[in-house]
Amino acid sequence: GNQLNGAIPPIFAGTWSNLASIEVEMKNNLLTGPSNTLFSTTTFGSSLTQLSVQLDYNALSSSIPTWTVPLGGPGIETLKLTLTNNQIAGAIPPNLFSSLPFAQGAVINFDASFNQITGELPSLFLQFPTTIGSFAIPTTLDVALRSNQLDGTIASDFFNLIKWSDGTSIRTRATFQFQNNSLKGDLPATLYSSGTTAANLILRLDNNELTGTIPATFLESLFQDDSEGASGSVSIVVSNTSLTGALNLP
């Protein structure tokens, strides 16, 4: 890193109708102020397919930034937004991804670990609209919010609203890191929606304040076969929580 300090200016001010790729990396600096000023006066065009913003290890504040890309183009193929080790606060924006159109098979990496983010894991957070009104299926989905101050519940449909596969060629490899927070309440009743599973899934919920039993339907959904005939591999960690009861395996 360098020793860049002060607030991030609106570097991409104006309209960028034909810009297809943006990559900004300002990690390991002394940047302060709101995290959303970089594109605060930017009007993206529908040609944008690659968006990478890495602002880790600064002292940025405010909430998680959101941006809007218009419909009409091919959709975002690669999204990387990393904000680890800042002073980001507030709740997770429910429209963090839904304000961006995605291409089928997109690669998505979002990491805001080691901040002061609060609230719940909201419904609809992990839906990725396409440019034609349906939902994209990412080939890679990595979401990390470890070591924050999440203190709400996990929405009952948080996971099973995700479209994990198309039944033919696209299946998601997903990693969710939500450990070291204060998430409360029950686990969702199901992990996968009917007839669809991830190719590989890693889910970290350890060191939270989850209570209640592990629903039998949650476990059953892990063992279902999708239309491709395979459930993939699954790793779920729920150590150091207050979950109780028997494990009723299907």
Short mmCIF file of C-alpha atoms in Angstrom, two decimals:
data_model
loop_
_atom_site.label_atom_id
_atom_site.label_comp_id
_atom_site.label_asym_id
_atom_site.label_seq_id
_atom_site.Cartn_x
_atom_site.Cartn_y
_atom_site.Cartn_z
CA GLY A 1 0.00 0.00 0.00
CA ASN A 2 0.79 3.68 -0.03
CA GLN A 3 -0.18 6.40 2.40
CA LEU A 4 -3.05 7.95 0.48
CA ASN A 5 -5.27 9.84 2.91
CA GLY A 6 -8.46 11.86 2.98
CA ALA A 7 -11.73 11.10 1.27
CA ILE A 8 -12.05 9.28 -2.03
CA PRO A 9 -12.95 11.79 -4.76
CA PRO A 10 -15.59 11.00 -7.41
CA ILE A 11 -12.93 9.80 -9.83
CA PHE A 12 -15.40 8.54 -12.42
CA ALA A 13 -17.58 11.65 -12.56
CA GLY A 14 -19.88 12.00 -15.53
CA THR A 15 -21.37 9.56 -18.01
CA TRP A 16 -19.43 6.50 -19.14
CA SER A 17 -21.71 5.04 -21.78
CA ASN A 18 -19.22 2.75 -23.50
CA LEU A 19 -17.02 1.70 -20.59
CA ALA A 20 -16.89 -2.10 -20.36
CA SER A 21 -14.42 -2.64 -17.51
CA ILE A 22 -13.53 -0.75 -14.31
CA GLU A 23 -10.83 -1.82 -11.88
CA VAL A 24 -9.99 0.29 -8.82
CA GLU A 25 -7.54 -0.91 -6.17
CA MET A 26 -6.64 1.35 -3.24
CA LYS A 27 -5.90 -1.17 -0.50
CA ASN A 28 -3.66 -0.55 2.51
CA ASN A 29 -3.92 3.22 2.67
CA LEU A 30 -5.20 5.85 5.12
CA LEU A 31 -8.37 6.75 3.26
CA THR A 32 -11.24 8.13 5.35
CA GLY A 33 -14.76 9.37 4.85
CA PRO A 34 -17.74 7.70 3.16
CA SER A 35 -17.11 4.56 1.17
CA ASN A 36 -19.60 5.46 -1.57
CA THR A 37 -18.02 8.61 -3.04
CA LEU A 38 -16.02 6.83 -5.76
CA PHE A 39 -18.99 6.56 -8.13
CA SER A 40 -21.28 9.07 -6.43
CA THR A 41 -21.57 11.22 -9.58
CA THR A 42 -21.11 8.43 -12.12
CA THR A 43 -23.65 7.39 -14.73
CA PHE A 44 -22.73 3.95 -16.00
CA GLY A 45 -23.66 2.70 -19.42
CA SER A 46 -25.15 -0.71 -20.14
CA SER A 47 -21.84 -1.89 -21.67
CA LEU A 48 -20.25 -2.52 -18.26
CA THR A 49 -19.31 -6.19 -17.79
CA GLN A 50 -16.34 -6.11 -15.38
CA LEU A 51 -16.41 -4.17 -12.08
CA SER A 52 -13.67 -4.56 -9.48
CA VAL A 53 -13.37 -2.23 -6.48
CA GLN A 54 -10.88 -3.14 -3.73
CA LEU A 55 -10.72 -0.72 -0.81
CA ASP A 56 -9.50 -3.02 1.97
CA TYR A 57 -7.44 -1.86 4.94
CA ASN A 58 -8.41 1.80 5.12
CA ALA A 59 -10.56 3.79 7.56
CA LEU A 60 -13.61 4.25 5.34
CA SER A 61 -16.94 4.81 7.06
CA SER A 62 -20.61 5.14 6.16
CA SER A 63 -22.52 2.15 4.76
CA ILE A 64 -21.85 -0.46 2.08
CA PRO A 65 -21.94 1.36 -1.27
CA THR A 66 -24.46 0.48 -3.97
CA TRP A 67 -24.36 1.34 -7.65
CA THR A 68 -26.77 1.09 -10.54
CA VAL A 69 -26.07 -0.14 -14.06
CA PRO A 70 -28.84 0.24 -16.66
CA LEU A 71 -30.41 -2.66 -18.51
CA GLY A 72 -29.82 -3.30 -22.19
CA GLY A 73 -26.27 -4.63 -22.17
CA PRO A 74 -24.71 -8.06 -21.70
CA GLY A 75 -24.76 -7.79 -17.88
CA ILE A 76 -22.02 -7.95 -15.26
CA GLU A 77 -19.78 -10.98 -15.84
CA THR A 78 -17.32 -10.32 -13.00
CA LEU A 79 -18.01 -8.35 -9.82
CA LYS A 80 -15.42 -7.92 -7.08
CA LEU A 81 -16.18 -5.60 -4.17
CA THR A 82 -13.89 -5.89 -1.15
CA LEU A 83 -14.06 -3.56 1.86
CA THR A 84 -12.38 -5.58 4.60
CA ASN A 85 -10.86 -3.90 7.64
CA ASN A 86 -12.55 -0.51 7.42
CA GLN A 87 -15.14 1.22 9.59
CA ILE A 88 -18.18 0.42 7.46
CA ALA A 89 -21.38 0.44 9.52
CA GLY A 90 -25.12 0.15 9.08
CA ALA A 91 -27.22 -2.66 7.66
CA ILE A 92 -26.65 -4.72 4.53
CA PRO A 93 -28.43 -2.96 1.63
CA PRO A 94 -31.09 -5.35 0.32
CA ASN A 95 -30.48 -3.95 -3.19
CA LEU A 96 -26.71 -4.43 -3.08
CA PHE A 97 -26.83 -6.79 -6.05
CA SER A 98 -30.33 -6.23 -7.41
CA SER A 99 -29.40 -2.78 -8.76
CA LEU A 100 -26.94 -4.48 -11.15
CA PRO A 101 -27.89 -6.69 -14.11
CA PHE A 102 -25.80 -9.86 -14.25
CA ALA A 103 -24.85 -12.26 -17.01
CA GLN A 104 -25.55 -15.95 -16.63
CA GLY A 105 -22.54 -17.69 -15.12
CA ALA A 106 -21.22 -14.53 -13.45
CA VAL A 107 -18.35 -14.59 -10.96
CA ILE A 108 -19.23 -12.62 -7.80
CA ASN A 109 -16.92 -11.84 -4.89
CA PHE A 110 -18.11 -9.60 -2.04
CA ASP A 111 -16.07 -9.24 1.16
CA ALA A 112 -16.85 -6.71 3.88
CA SER A 113 -15.34 -8.60 6.81
CA PHE A 114 -13.91 -6.89 9.87
CA ASN A 115 -16.19 -3.86 9.91
CA GLN A 116 -19.10 -2.74 12.11
CA ILE A 117 -21.99 -3.89 9.92
CA THR A 118 -25.18 -4.59 11.89
CA GLY A 119 -28.65 -6.01 11.38
CA GLU A 120 -29.89 -9.20 9.74
CA LEU A 121 -29.11 -11.31 6.71
CA PRO A 122 -32.00 -9.94 4.65
CA SER A 123 -34.36 -11.65 2.26
CA LEU A 124 -33.64 -11.12 -1.46
CA PHE A 125 -30.03 -10.17 -0.67
CA LEU A 126 -28.62 -12.93 -2.89
CA GLN A 127 -30.74 -12.55 -6.00
CA PHE A 128 -29.01 -11.49 -9.18
CA PRO A 129 -31.29 -10.09 -11.88
CA THR A 130 -30.40 -10.38 -15.55
CA THR A 131 -31.00 -7.82 -18.27
CA ILE A 132 -34.12 -9.67 -19.43
CA GLY A 133 -36.07 -9.88 -16.20
CA SER A 134 -35.03 -13.33 -14.98
CA PHE A 135 -32.32 -14.23 -12.44
CA ALA A 136 -28.71 -15.08 -13.17
CA ILE A 137 -27.01 -18.19 -11.81
CA PRO A 138 -23.44 -17.37 -10.74
CA THR A 139 -20.76 -19.98 -11.37
CA THR A 140 -18.84 -18.60 -8.38
CA LEU A 141 -20.44 -16.79 -5.43
CA ASP A 142 -18.21 -15.77 -2.52
CA VAL A 143 -19.81 -13.63 0.20
CA ALA A 144 -17.88 -12.80 3.38
CA LEU A 145 -19.17 -10.74 6.32
CA ARG A 146 -17.17 -12.38 9.07
CA SER A 147 -16.23 -10.51 12.24
CA ASN A 148 -18.84 -7.77 12.03
CA GLN A 149 -21.68 -6.88 14.40
CA LEU A 150 -24.55 -8.62 12.62
CA ASP A 151 -27.12 -9.02 15.37
CA GLY A 152 -30.39 -9.86 13.63
CA THR A 153 -31.80 -13.07 12.25
CA ILE A 154 -31.23 -15.01 9.04
CA ALA A 155 -34.28 -14.41 6.84
CA SER A 156 -36.29 -17.60 6.48
CA ASP A 157 -35.88 -17.55 2.68
CA PHE A 158 -32.33 -16.20 2.69
CA PHE A 159 -30.83 -19.25 0.99
CA ASN A 160 -33.65 -20.92 -0.88
CA LEU A 161 -34.41 -17.88 -3.03
CA ILE A 162 -31.04 -18.41 -4.69
CA LYS A 163 -31.21 -20.09 -8.06
CA TRP A 164 -28.36 -22.57 -7.72
CA SER A 165 -28.45 -24.29 -11.12
CA ASP A 166 -30.18 -24.28 -14.47
CA GLY A 167 -30.47 -28.06 -14.63
CA THR A 168 -28.04 -28.35 -17.52
CA SER A 169 -24.67 -26.59 -17.56
CA ILE A 170 -24.51 -23.92 -14.82
CA ARG A 171 -24.17 -24.75 -11.13
CA THR A 172 -22.99 -22.44 -8.40
CA ARG A 173 -19.89 -22.91 -6.28
CA ALA A 174 -20.66 -20.85 -3.19
CA THR A 175 -18.80 -19.81 -0.07
CA PHE A 176 -20.59 -17.88 2.69
CA GLN A 177 -18.55 -16.65 5.65
CA PHE A 178 -20.78 -15.22 8.38
CA GLN A 179 -18.79 -16.41 11.38
CA ASN A 180 -17.86 -14.27 14.38
CA ASN A 181 -21.01 -12.17 14.54
CA SER A 182 -24.04 -12.09 16.84
CA LEU A 183 -26.66 -13.56 14.51
CA LYS A 184 -29.70 -14.75 16.46
CA GLY A 185 -32.71 -16.97 16.03
CA ASP A 186 -33.26 -20.17 14.10
CA LEU A 187 -31.63 -21.64 11.06
CA PRO A 188 -33.83 -21.38 7.95
CA ALA A 189 -36.11 -24.34 7.30
CA THR A 190 -34.36 -25.17 4.02
CA LEU A 191 -31.06 -24.42 2.39
CA TYR A 192 -31.90 -25.30 -1.21
CA SER A 193 -35.11 -24.70 -3.07
CA SER A 194 -36.80 -27.77 -4.50
CA GLY A 195 -34.90 -29.52 -7.28
CA THR A 196 -31.78 -27.36 -7.27
CA THR A 197 -28.47 -27.60 -5.42
CA ALA A 198 -25.07 -25.96 -5.52
CA ALA A 199 -22.08 -27.70 -7.07
CA ASN A 200 -20.12 -26.95 -3.91
CA LEU A 201 -21.16 -25.08 -0.78
CA ILE A 202 -19.21 -23.82 2.22
CA LEU A 203 -21.29 -22.14 4.94
CA ARG A 204 -19.67 -20.70 8.06
CA LEU A 205 -22.03 -19.71 10.88
CA ASP A 206 -19.76 -20.51 13.80
CA ASN A 207 -19.36 -18.14 16.73
CA ASN A 208 -22.84 -16.64 16.51
CA GLU A 209 -25.84 -16.65 18.86
CA LEU A 210 -28.11 -18.95 16.88
CA THR A 211 -30.69 -20.84 18.94
CA GLY A 212 -33.25 -23.59 18.53
CA THR A 213 -32.83 -26.91 16.78
CA ILE A 214 -31.48 -27.68 13.34
CA PRO A 215 -34.64 -28.24 11.27
CA ALA A 216 -34.95 -31.69 9.73
CA THR A 217 -35.98 -29.99 6.49
CA PHE A 218 -32.70 -28.07 6.51
CA LEU A 219 -30.76 -31.31 6.59
CA GLU A 220 -33.04 -33.01 4.07
CA SER A 221 -32.44 -30.22 1.56
CA LEU A 222 -28.71 -30.91 1.71
CA PHE A 223 -29.19 -34.46 0.50
CA GLN A 224 -31.62 -33.87 -2.32
CA ASP A 225 -30.56 -34.46 -5.89
CA ASP A 226 -31.16 -31.78 -8.46
CA SER A 227 -32.00 -32.45 -12.09
CA GLU A 228 -28.33 -33.05 -12.83
CA GLY A 229 -28.36 -35.99 -10.44
CA ALA A 230 -25.76 -34.84 -7.93
CA SER A 231 -25.90 -32.81 -4.74
CA GLY A 232 -22.27 -31.65 -4.84
CA SER A 233 -20.16 -31.22 -1.72
CA VAL A 234 -21.31 -29.35 1.36
CA SER A 235 -19.42 -28.02 4.39
CA ILE A 236 -21.42 -26.33 7.16
CA VAL A 237 -19.84 -25.08 10.38
CA VAL A 238 -22.09 -24.15 13.34
CA SER A 239 -19.60 -24.50 16.20
CA ASN A 240 -19.89 -22.24 19.25
CA THR A 241 -23.56 -21.37 18.85
CA SER A 242 -26.53 -22.18 21.08
CA LEU A 243 -28.19 -24.64 18.72
CA THR A 244 -29.75 -27.61 20.52
CA GLY A 245 -31.53 -30.88 19.87
CA ALA A 246 -30.87 -34.03 17.89
CA LEU A 247 -29.54 -34.30 14.37
CA ASN A 248 -32.32 -36.00 12.46
CA LEU A 249 -30.55 -37.12 9.33
CA PRO A 250 -32.72 -38.15 6.36
#
